[in-house]
Short mmCIF file of C-alpha atoms and ligand atoms in Angstrom, two decimals:
data_model
loop_
_atom_site.label_atom_id
_atom_site.label_comp_id
_atom_site.label_asym_id
_atom_site.label_seq_id
_atom_site.Cartn_x
_atom_site.Cartn_y
_atom_site.Cartn_z
CA MET K 210 117.84 108.14 68.55
CA LYS K 211 119.90 105.05 69.64
CA VAL K 212 119.99 103.77 73.15
CA LEU K 213 122.15 101.63 75.24
CA VAL K 214 120.88 99.60 78.00
CA VAL K 215 123.74 98.63 79.75
CA GLY K 216 122.52 94.95 82.34
CA GLY K 217 121.44 91.74 81.13
CA GLY K 218 119.09 90.99 84.14
CA GLY K 219 115.33 91.32 84.39
CA ARG K 220 115.29 94.99 85.27
CA GLU K 221 117.05 95.72 81.98
CA HIS K 222 114.08 94.00 80.10
CA ALA K 223 111.64 95.88 82.05
CA VAL K 224 113.67 99.55 81.60
CA ILE K 225 113.58 98.10 77.50
CA ARG K 226 110.33 97.21 77.41
CA LYS K 227 109.10 100.57 78.94
CA LEU K 228 111.33 102.72 76.87
CA LYS K 229 110.25 100.76 73.47
CA GLU K 230 106.30 101.09 74.63
CA SER K 231 106.95 104.95 75.19
CA ARG K 232 109.47 105.76 71.85
CA PRO K 233 108.68 102.60 69.61
CA ASP K 234 111.06 105.01 67.26
CA LEU K 235 113.70 104.15 69.95
CA GLU K 236 116.38 101.78 68.28
CA ILE K 237 117.85 99.60 71.73
CA LEU K 238 120.91 97.91 72.41
CA CYS K 239 121.66 96.02 75.66
CA ALA K 240 125.14 94.96 76.57
CA PRO K 241 124.90 92.28 77.25
CA GLY K 242 121.45 91.26 77.73
CA ASN K 243 120.09 88.25 77.62
CA GLY K 244 118.11 85.34 76.00
CA GLY K 245 114.58 87.41 76.14
CA ILE K 246 116.08 90.86 75.83
CA ALA K 247 116.94 89.69 72.81
CA ALA K 248 113.57 89.65 71.60
CA ASP K 249 113.23 93.05 72.23
CA ALA K 250 116.67 94.67 72.05
CA GLU K 251 120.29 93.98 69.89
CA CYS K 252 122.28 92.14 72.71
CA VAL K 253 125.96 92.79 72.47
CA PRO K 254 128.00 90.80 74.83
CA VAL K 255 130.19 93.34 76.47
CA LYS K 256 130.41 92.53 79.65
CA ALA K 257 128.61 95.44 82.42
CA THR K 258 131.85 96.22 84.10
CA ASP K 259 133.54 96.74 80.94
CA LEU K 260 134.46 100.55 81.07
CA GLU K 261 136.26 100.74 78.05
CA GLY K 262 134.65 98.14 76.20
CA MET K 263 131.28 99.89 77.04
CA VAL K 264 132.27 103.14 75.86
CA LYS K 265 134.39 101.75 72.85
CA LEU K 266 130.65 100.24 71.96
CA ALA K 267 128.79 103.23 72.40
CA LYS K 268 131.20 105.17 70.04
CA GLU K 269 131.61 102.52 67.11
CA ARG K 270 127.39 102.41 67.40
CA GLY K 271 126.83 105.84 67.29
CA VAL K 272 125.20 105.51 70.47
CA ASP K 273 123.10 108.81 71.67
CA TYR K 274 122.02 107.75 75.15
CA VAL K 275 123.32 105.35 78.01
CA CYS K 276 121.40 103.81 80.61
CA VAL K 277 123.71 102.70 83.36
CA THR K 278 121.27 99.88 85.41
CA PRO K 279 123.19 97.88 87.76
CA ASP K 280 125.47 98.67 90.78
CA ASP K 281 129.16 97.95 89.84
CA PRO K 282 129.66 99.97 86.70
CA LEU K 283 127.90 102.61 88.24
CA ALA K 284 130.52 102.18 91.46
CA LEU K 285 133.30 102.06 89.08
CA GLY K 286 132.67 105.25 87.25
CA MET K 287 131.25 104.37 83.76
CA VAL K 288 128.86 107.38 83.51
CA ASP K 289 131.86 109.38 84.49
CA ALA K 290 133.98 107.59 81.59
CA LEU K 291 130.85 107.89 79.33
CA LYS K 292 130.68 111.44 79.98
CA GLU K 293 134.15 112.24 79.10
CA ALA K 294 133.56 110.34 75.84
CA GLY K 295 130.96 112.72 74.93
CA ILE K 296 127.88 110.65 75.59
CA PRO K 297 125.16 111.38 78.40
CA ALA K 298 124.04 108.76 80.24
CA PHE K 299 121.34 108.15 83.33
CA GLY K 300 122.82 107.16 86.13
CA PRO K 301 125.18 109.05 89.21
CA THR K 302 128.52 109.54 88.98
CA LYS K 303 131.23 107.29 90.51
CA ALA K 304 131.50 110.11 93.22
CA ALA K 305 127.55 109.88 93.92
CA ALA K 306 127.51 106.52 93.80
CA ARG K 307 129.13 106.25 96.79
CA ILE K 308 125.83 106.31 98.81
CA GLU K 309 125.32 102.93 97.87
CA ALA K 310 128.60 101.51 97.23
CA SER K 311 130.11 102.63 100.61
CA LYS K 312 128.02 101.81 103.42
CA VAL K 313 130.17 103.96 105.56
CA PHE K 314 129.58 106.71 103.43
CA SER K 315 126.04 107.04 103.62
CA LYS K 316 125.55 106.42 107.15
CA ASN K 317 127.96 109.58 107.91
CA LEU K 318 125.97 111.24 105.56
CA MET K 319 122.74 110.91 107.10
CA LYS K 320 124.54 111.32 110.54
CA LYS K 321 125.85 114.70 109.39
CA TYR K 322 122.67 115.49 107.67
CA ARG K 323 120.24 114.15 110.12
CA ILE K 324 118.23 112.05 108.14
CA PRO K 325 116.86 108.96 110.21
CA THR K 326 118.32 105.34 109.96
CA ALA K 327 120.01 103.07 112.51
CA ALA K 328 122.17 103.97 115.28
CA TYR K 329 125.80 103.01 114.26
CA GLU K 330 129.45 102.26 114.73
CA VAL K 331 132.30 101.83 112.33
CA PHE K 332 135.11 100.11 112.59
CA ASP K 333 138.12 99.17 110.90
CA ASP K 334 139.94 97.22 113.26
CA PRO K 335 138.05 93.40 113.97
CA GLU K 336 139.17 93.60 118.06
CA ALA K 337 137.57 97.17 118.08
CA ALA K 338 134.28 95.67 116.22
CA ARG K 339 134.20 93.03 118.61
CA ASP K 340 134.31 94.94 121.77
CA TYR K 341 132.01 96.95 120.85
CA ILE K 342 129.72 94.18 120.11
CA ARG K 343 130.35 92.49 123.75
CA LYS K 344 129.97 95.53 125.58
CA GLU K 345 126.66 96.07 123.78
CA ASN K 346 125.17 93.09 124.06
CA ARG K 347 122.14 93.88 122.41
CA TYR K 348 120.33 91.47 119.82
CA PRO K 349 119.82 91.16 117.07
CA ALA K 350 122.94 93.42 115.99
CA VAL K 351 123.20 94.08 112.33
CA ILE K 352 126.70 93.68 110.92
CA LYS K 353 126.99 95.34 107.57
CA ALA K 354 130.50 95.11 105.47
CA ASP K 355 131.34 98.67 104.13
CA GLY K 356 131.42 98.06 100.08
CA LEU K 357 129.45 96.06 97.63
CA ALA K 358 128.79 92.25 98.51
CA LEU K 359 126.83 91.18 95.79
CA GLY K 360 123.77 91.82 98.58
CA LYS K 361 125.19 89.15 100.86
CA GLY K 362 127.16 91.63 103.08
CA VAL K 363 124.76 92.35 105.34
CA ILE K 364 124.86 89.89 109.03
CA ILE K 365 121.53 90.27 111.26
CA ALA K 366 123.35 88.08 114.03
CA GLN K 367 120.64 86.66 116.81
CA ASN K 368 123.78 85.90 119.48
CA GLU K 369 127.18 87.19 120.53
CA ALA K 370 128.62 83.87 118.64
CA GLU K 371 126.94 84.25 115.27
CA ALA K 372 128.12 88.06 115.87
CA MET K 373 131.49 86.72 116.49
CA ALA K 374 131.21 84.88 113.28
CA ALA K 375 130.30 87.41 111.32
CA VAL K 376 132.66 89.97 112.18
CA ASP K 377 135.29 86.99 111.05
CA HIS K 378 133.92 86.28 108.15
CA LEU K 379 134.02 89.83 106.90
CA MET K 380 136.94 91.52 108.42
CA VAL K 381 139.20 88.67 108.83
CA ASP K 382 138.30 86.27 106.14
CA LYS K 383 137.63 89.04 103.61
CA ALA K 384 134.83 86.77 102.70
CA PHE K 385 133.76 89.77 100.18
CA GLY K 386 137.04 91.02 99.97
CA GLU K 387 138.08 94.69 100.60
CA SER K 388 134.48 95.39 100.68
CA GLY K 389 134.80 94.22 104.27
CA SER K 390 138.00 96.01 105.62
CA ARG K 391 135.33 98.49 107.20
CA VAL K 392 131.98 97.24 108.60
CA VAL K 393 128.98 99.12 109.83
CA VAL K 394 127.71 97.58 113.13
CA GLU K 395 123.76 98.95 113.70
CA GLU K 396 121.16 98.99 115.76
CA PHE K 397 118.20 95.93 114.56
CA LEU K 398 115.21 98.06 113.31
CA THR K 399 111.63 96.47 113.37
CA GLY K 400 109.04 97.41 111.14
CA VAL K 401 107.40 97.12 107.63
CA GLU K 402 109.69 96.76 104.72
CA VAL K 403 109.13 99.59 102.04
CA SER K 404 111.34 100.42 98.94
CA VAL K 405 110.79 104.12 96.97
CA LEU K 406 112.58 103.87 94.37
CA ALA K 407 112.94 107.92 92.93
CA PHE K 408 113.94 109.89 90.04
CA ALA K 409 116.74 112.57 90.47
CA ASP K 410 118.38 115.18 88.49
CA GLY K 411 120.50 116.38 90.98
CA THR K 412 118.25 119.11 93.00
CA THR K 413 114.83 117.82 92.26
CA VAL K 414 113.49 114.39 93.67
CA VAL K 415 110.32 112.60 92.15
CA PRO K 416 109.23 109.08 93.84
CA MET K 417 107.94 106.34 92.07
CA VAL K 418 105.04 104.33 92.99
CA SER K 419 106.39 102.14 96.26
CA SER K 420 106.79 98.66 96.40
CA MET K 421 107.56 95.46 98.30
CA ASP K 422 109.96 92.95 98.01
CA HIS K 423 110.34 89.33 99.05
CA LYS K 424 114.04 88.68 100.01
CA ARG K 425 114.07 84.89 101.58
CA ALA K 426 114.12 82.23 99.25
CA ASN K 427 110.99 80.81 100.74
CA ASP K 428 107.09 80.87 101.83
CA ASN K 429 107.06 82.84 105.18
CA ASP K 430 110.11 84.60 105.17
CA GLU K 431 112.27 81.56 105.95
CA GLY K 432 115.59 80.46 104.13
CA LEU K 433 118.52 82.15 102.81
CA ASN K 434 118.32 85.61 101.59
CA THR K 435 118.23 86.22 97.97
CA GLY K 436 118.13 89.41 95.60
CA GLY K 437 114.46 89.22 95.92
CA MET K 438 111.64 86.22 94.74
CA GLY K 439 109.20 88.63 93.94
CA THR K 440 107.48 92.42 94.18
CA ILE K 441 104.26 94.04 94.60
CA ALA K 442 103.71 97.76 93.68
CA PRO K 443 102.32 100.11 95.18
CA SER K 444 102.60 98.88 99.34
CA PRO K 445 99.42 99.21 100.97
CA PHE K 446 102.06 99.88 103.71
CA TYR K 447 103.20 103.15 102.61
CA THR K 448 100.30 105.93 103.13
CA ALA K 449 100.16 109.32 101.53
CA GLU K 450 100.86 110.66 105.15
CA GLN K 451 104.43 108.37 105.09
CA ALA K 452 105.26 109.54 101.80
CA GLU K 453 104.99 112.80 102.90
CA ARG K 454 107.13 112.26 106.05
CA CYS K 455 109.48 110.40 103.97
CA ARG K 456 109.64 113.58 101.54
CA LYS K 457 110.47 115.80 103.89
CA GLU K 458 112.35 113.91 106.56
CA ILE K 459 114.33 111.41 103.79
CA PHE K 460 114.27 112.59 100.42
CA LEU K 461 114.65 115.89 100.10
CA PRO K 462 117.18 116.15 102.71
CA THR K 463 119.40 113.57 100.62
CA MET K 464 119.45 115.66 97.70
CA ASP K 465 120.45 118.39 99.61
CA ALA K 466 123.26 116.31 101.62
CA MET K 467 124.66 114.86 98.51
CA ARG K 468 124.70 118.90 96.76
CA LYS K 469 126.28 119.92 99.62
CA GLU K 470 128.94 116.97 99.54
CA GLY K 471 129.82 117.83 95.82
CA CYS K 472 128.14 114.96 94.49
CA PRO K 473 124.46 115.84 93.63
CA PHE K 474 122.32 112.43 92.60
CA SER K 475 121.14 112.26 89.25
CA GLY K 476 119.15 109.10 87.67
CA CYS K 477 117.14 106.39 89.88
CA LEU K 478 117.83 106.59 93.77
CA TYR K 479 116.44 103.76 95.67
CA PHE K 480 115.27 104.18 99.28
CA GLY K 481 115.23 101.12 101.62
CA LEU K 482 113.05 102.48 104.36
CA ILE K 483 111.45 100.56 107.52
CA LEU K 484 108.32 102.04 108.68
CA THR K 485 109.17 102.20 112.82
CA GLU K 486 107.02 103.23 115.47
CA ASP K 487 108.95 106.38 115.73
CA GLY K 488 108.82 107.17 111.77
CA PRO K 489 110.30 105.71 108.53
CA LYS K 490 114.22 105.41 108.46
CA VAL K 491 116.80 104.50 105.87
CA ILE K 492 118.06 101.12 106.16
CA GLU K 493 119.93 101.43 102.91
CA TYR K 494 120.02 103.01 99.58
CA ASN K 495 120.61 101.97 96.35
CA SER K 496 121.71 104.09 93.59
CA ARG K 497 120.40 102.46 90.36
CA PHE K 498 116.37 100.90 89.72
CA GLY K 499 115.51 97.72 92.28
CA ASP K 500 115.68 94.28 91.10
CA PRO K 501 112.81 92.97 91.06
CA GLU K 502 111.37 95.83 92.34
CA THR K 503 111.19 97.91 88.58
CA GLN K 504 109.41 94.35 87.35
CA SER K 505 106.79 95.99 89.53
CA VAL K 506 107.08 99.51 89.41
CA LEU K 507 107.45 100.20 85.64
CA PRO K 508 104.58 98.76 84.49
CA LEU K 509 102.53 101.45 86.10
CA LEU K 510 104.56 104.29 84.92
CA ASP K 511 101.95 106.07 82.48
CA SER K 512 104.51 108.51 80.96
CA ASP K 513 107.46 108.77 78.59
CA LEU K 514 110.69 106.88 80.12
CA PHE K 515 112.87 108.11 77.98
CA GLU K 516 111.83 112.01 78.50
CA ILE K 517 112.03 110.90 82.29
CA MET K 518 115.14 109.86 82.19
CA THR K 519 116.68 112.64 79.71
CA ALA K 520 115.30 114.91 82.05
CA CYS K 521 117.44 113.24 85.23
CA THR K 522 120.48 113.79 82.81
CA ASP K 523 119.57 117.50 81.69
CA GLY K 524 118.64 118.22 85.39
CA THR K 525 115.01 119.41 83.80
CA LEU K 526 113.23 116.66 85.46
CA THR K 527 109.52 118.18 86.89
CA GLU K 528 106.71 116.69 89.00
CA SER K 529 104.26 116.58 86.04
CA MET K 530 106.68 114.42 83.88
CA VAL K 531 105.88 111.58 85.81
CA ARG K 532 102.45 110.01 86.35
CA TRP K 533 101.02 106.65 87.28
CA LYS K 534 98.33 104.36 86.38
CA ASP K 535 95.68 103.53 89.01
CA GLY K 536 96.03 100.16 90.53
CA ALA K 537 98.43 96.98 91.21
CA ALA K 538 101.57 94.96 89.62
CA ALA K 539 102.76 91.64 91.18
CA CYS K 540 105.97 90.12 89.78
CA VAL K 541 106.42 86.65 91.08
CA ILE K 542 109.78 85.26 90.26
CA GLU K 543 110.77 82.01 88.99
CA ALA K 544 114.37 80.67 90.21
CA SER K 545 116.73 77.64 89.80
CA GLY K 546 115.68 74.98 91.76
CA GLY K 547 118.69 75.68 94.81
CA TYR K 548 118.82 79.29 93.91
CA PRO K 549 120.17 81.17 96.00
CA GLY K 550 122.87 78.05 96.32
CA SER K 551 124.42 76.33 93.42
CA TYR K 552 121.55 74.98 90.65
CA GLU K 553 121.66 73.64 87.11
CA LYS K 554 121.13 75.71 84.14
CA GLY K 555 120.21 74.92 80.50
CA LYS K 556 116.82 73.42 81.04
CA GLU K 557 114.38 73.98 78.90
CA ILE K 558 111.38 76.88 79.85
CA HIS K 559 107.70 75.86 78.50
CA GLY K 560 105.09 77.90 77.82
CA LEU K 561 106.66 81.02 75.81
CA ASP K 562 106.07 81.82 72.62
CA ALA K 563 108.78 82.99 70.13
CA ASP K 564 109.39 86.53 71.50
CA GLY K 565 109.79 85.29 75.28
CA GLN K 566 106.38 86.29 76.25
CA CYS K 567 103.10 84.41 77.32
CA GLU K 568 99.33 85.77 77.45
CA GLY K 569 97.75 87.67 80.18
CA VAL K 570 101.35 88.92 81.84
CA THR K 571 104.64 90.61 81.34
CA VAL K 572 107.70 88.39 81.07
CA TYR K 573 110.56 89.70 81.96
CA HIS K 574 113.76 87.71 81.21
CA ALA K 575 116.38 87.62 84.06
CA GLY K 576 118.66 84.59 83.17
CA THR K 577 117.99 82.88 80.20
CA THR K 578 119.16 81.90 76.56
CA ARG K 579 117.43 81.73 73.85
CA ASP K 580 117.75 79.20 70.73
CA GLY K 581 115.81 79.62 68.09
CA GLY K 582 112.18 80.41 69.11
CA THR K 583 113.75 77.63 72.44
CA TYR K 584 114.30 79.42 75.89
CA TYR K 585 116.66 78.33 78.54
CA THR K 586 117.29 78.83 81.99
CA ASN K 587 120.42 80.10 82.58
CA GLY K 588 120.99 82.07 86.25
CA GLY K 589 119.56 82.04 89.65
CA ARG K 590 117.09 84.13 89.00
CA VAL K 591 114.91 83.13 85.56
CA LEU K 592 112.35 84.82 84.81
CA GLY K 593 109.78 87.54 86.25
CA ILE K 594 105.86 87.09 85.65
CA THR K 595 104.45 90.38 86.19
CA ALA K 596 100.91 91.34 85.80
CA VAL K 597 99.19 94.59 86.28
CA ALA K 598 95.22 94.92 87.39
CA PRO K 599 92.94 96.97 89.11
CA THR K 600 93.62 95.48 92.94
CA LEU K 601 96.57 94.07 93.97
CA LYS K 602 94.20 90.91 94.82
CA GLU K 603 93.68 90.26 90.50
CA ALA K 604 97.49 91.31 90.00
CA LEU K 605 98.73 88.16 92.07
CA GLU K 606 96.16 86.06 90.48
CA LYS K 607 97.24 86.83 87.14
CA ALA K 608 100.51 86.51 88.00
CA TYR K 609 99.93 83.24 89.53
CA GLU K 610 98.27 82.12 86.81
CA GLY K 611 101.14 83.11 84.47
CA VAL K 612 103.52 80.87 86.58
CA GLY K 613 100.95 78.17 86.22
CA LYS K 614 101.93 78.58 82.54
CA VAL K 615 105.54 78.70 82.00
CA THR K 616 107.54 76.30 84.06
CA PHE K 617 111.15 74.22 83.93
CA GLU K 618 112.42 70.96 85.62
CA ALA K 619 113.10 72.13 89.43
CA MET K 620 111.85 75.25 88.81
CA HIS K 621 111.45 77.49 92.55
CA VAL K 622 108.67 79.95 93.36
CA ARG K 623 107.36 81.35 96.39
CA ARG K 624 103.57 80.86 96.82
CA ASP K 625 103.12 83.61 98.85
CA ILE K 626 104.56 86.76 97.60
CA GLY K 627 101.98 89.95 98.07
CA ALA K 628 100.01 87.46 100.97
CA LYS K 629 101.23 90.24 103.46
CA ALA K 630 99.75 92.87 102.06
CA LEU K 631 96.89 91.65 100.92
CA LYS K 632 95.72 90.83 104.90
CA GLY K 633 97.06 94.11 105.92
CA THR K 634 99.66 92.30 108.38
CA LYS K 635 102.88 92.76 109.27
P1 AMP U 840 120.45 96.00 103.18
O1 AMP U 840 121.71 95.05 102.07
O2 AMP U 840 121.48 96.80 103.54
O3 AMP U 840 119.65 96.14 102.34
O4 AMP U 840 120.32 95.03 103.85
C1 AMP U 840 119.51 93.77 103.69
C2 AMP U 840 118.04 93.62 104.32
O5 AMP U 840 118.68 93.27 106.00
C3 AMP U 840 117.39 94.68 104.49
O6 AMP U 840 116.20 94.45 103.16
C4 AMP U 840 116.37 94.05 105.83
O7 AMP U 840 115.63 93.36 105.65
C5 AMP U 840 117.91 93.56 106.94
N1 AMP U 840 118.09 95.09 107.41
C6 AMP U 840 119.37 95.99 107.44
N2 AMP U 840 119.30 96.77 108.29
C7 AMP U 840 118.95 96.38 109.13
C8 AMP U 840 118.27 96.87 110.72
N3 AMP U 840 119.62 98.30 110.67
N4 AMP U 840 117.48 96.44 111.31
C9 AMP U 840 116.40 95.55 110.66
N5 AMP U 840 117.30 94.70 109.29
C10 AMP U 840 117.69 95.07 108.44
N1 LIG U 841 115.49 94.09 95.84
C1 LIG U 841 116.86 94.93 96.02
C2 LIG U 841 117.80 95.37 95.46
O1 LIG U 841 117.74 95.41 94.02
O2 LIG U 841 118.84 95.67 96.12
#
């Protein structure tokens, strides 16, 4: 069997390593991949957003199954294009991927099907948005671009001046192009954030172990928002009670809603939740595996990822297919100094063996190149150093031990990944 994984970050590396572990017989291609992924799969330089190029590659190479992991190709309809060409793929159709690609779609879906989420209004006129915000006069106010915006389309305004600037930034200056033609203005929710990824086959939904991201660049949740600086799994804040409530009030109703809207969701459905005093509420859906959540969730999977993925595509997913190891996982991101702003590339990475790994941990490569047996930095987020252990404390210790061994010039790492979870504080 030949499998093609679309993308080239740490999340794709984690998917590929779990596929290899599940099925050593699989031949795995990755497009475009990266230096570290090249140690585990054949990397082919086709851009993740190149629909035609990807279909051509899959046909030429006789690929049996494609795993479409990043948001952009899903929103563009890569799964539909592959299916039209007769190639089965993991991931939602273009219509189902709207659950992430359009905040207006997902908010309206939640309202229509009474799925708990922050109260909101939608605007396509900047003046109307400004009037509403001034009238509400409640801060922080949350202002979200409708479309995909590289994870930067959500602005939490602390006062009226910031809120007016956010409306201008998104709607008038069009910082993210047409993504900002419409905005959602919503209520600010307080509580612990938890990410729950779930396998879905259109009808059945099977949640994975929960996880917790650390989005800000610096310790104590300070600094700019990033793609994620580290994760732990499972989240100790997500109790069995919470999980049951989420299943009944959020996971199953979302699957039903998508079916009723004529776009059943198949693939990985990511629930971004806030555990508020009034119960769990959805702050966002993603139509794909999270990055870097995947780097701490998949290492805990104790069953065959390939079997699960193909079952999602075939509509034959069952609960019993998805089993988890006891224990905990932690992933600490090593980023280039300056990230998420500008940073330098091309720094030699020390402490990796020829396969890009380091003893005691698993190293997921997010932005690296390889020259012979040497690896170099090639992105903002460079590596995800992951460890699995019987307890979260030990997993964190092991991961940070790995961080001490794998280094490069101007490396930036948060030193407090998992610290709040360990203390049990909010
Ligand atoms: P999103 O891109 O929708 O995940 O939003 C990015 C981040 O903004 C989330 O991870 C939350 O920390 C925060 N956020 C989004 N919506 C809300 C909300 N309604 N209340 C509080 N925080 C929010
Ligand atoms: N780590 C958050 C995301 O993948 O969107």
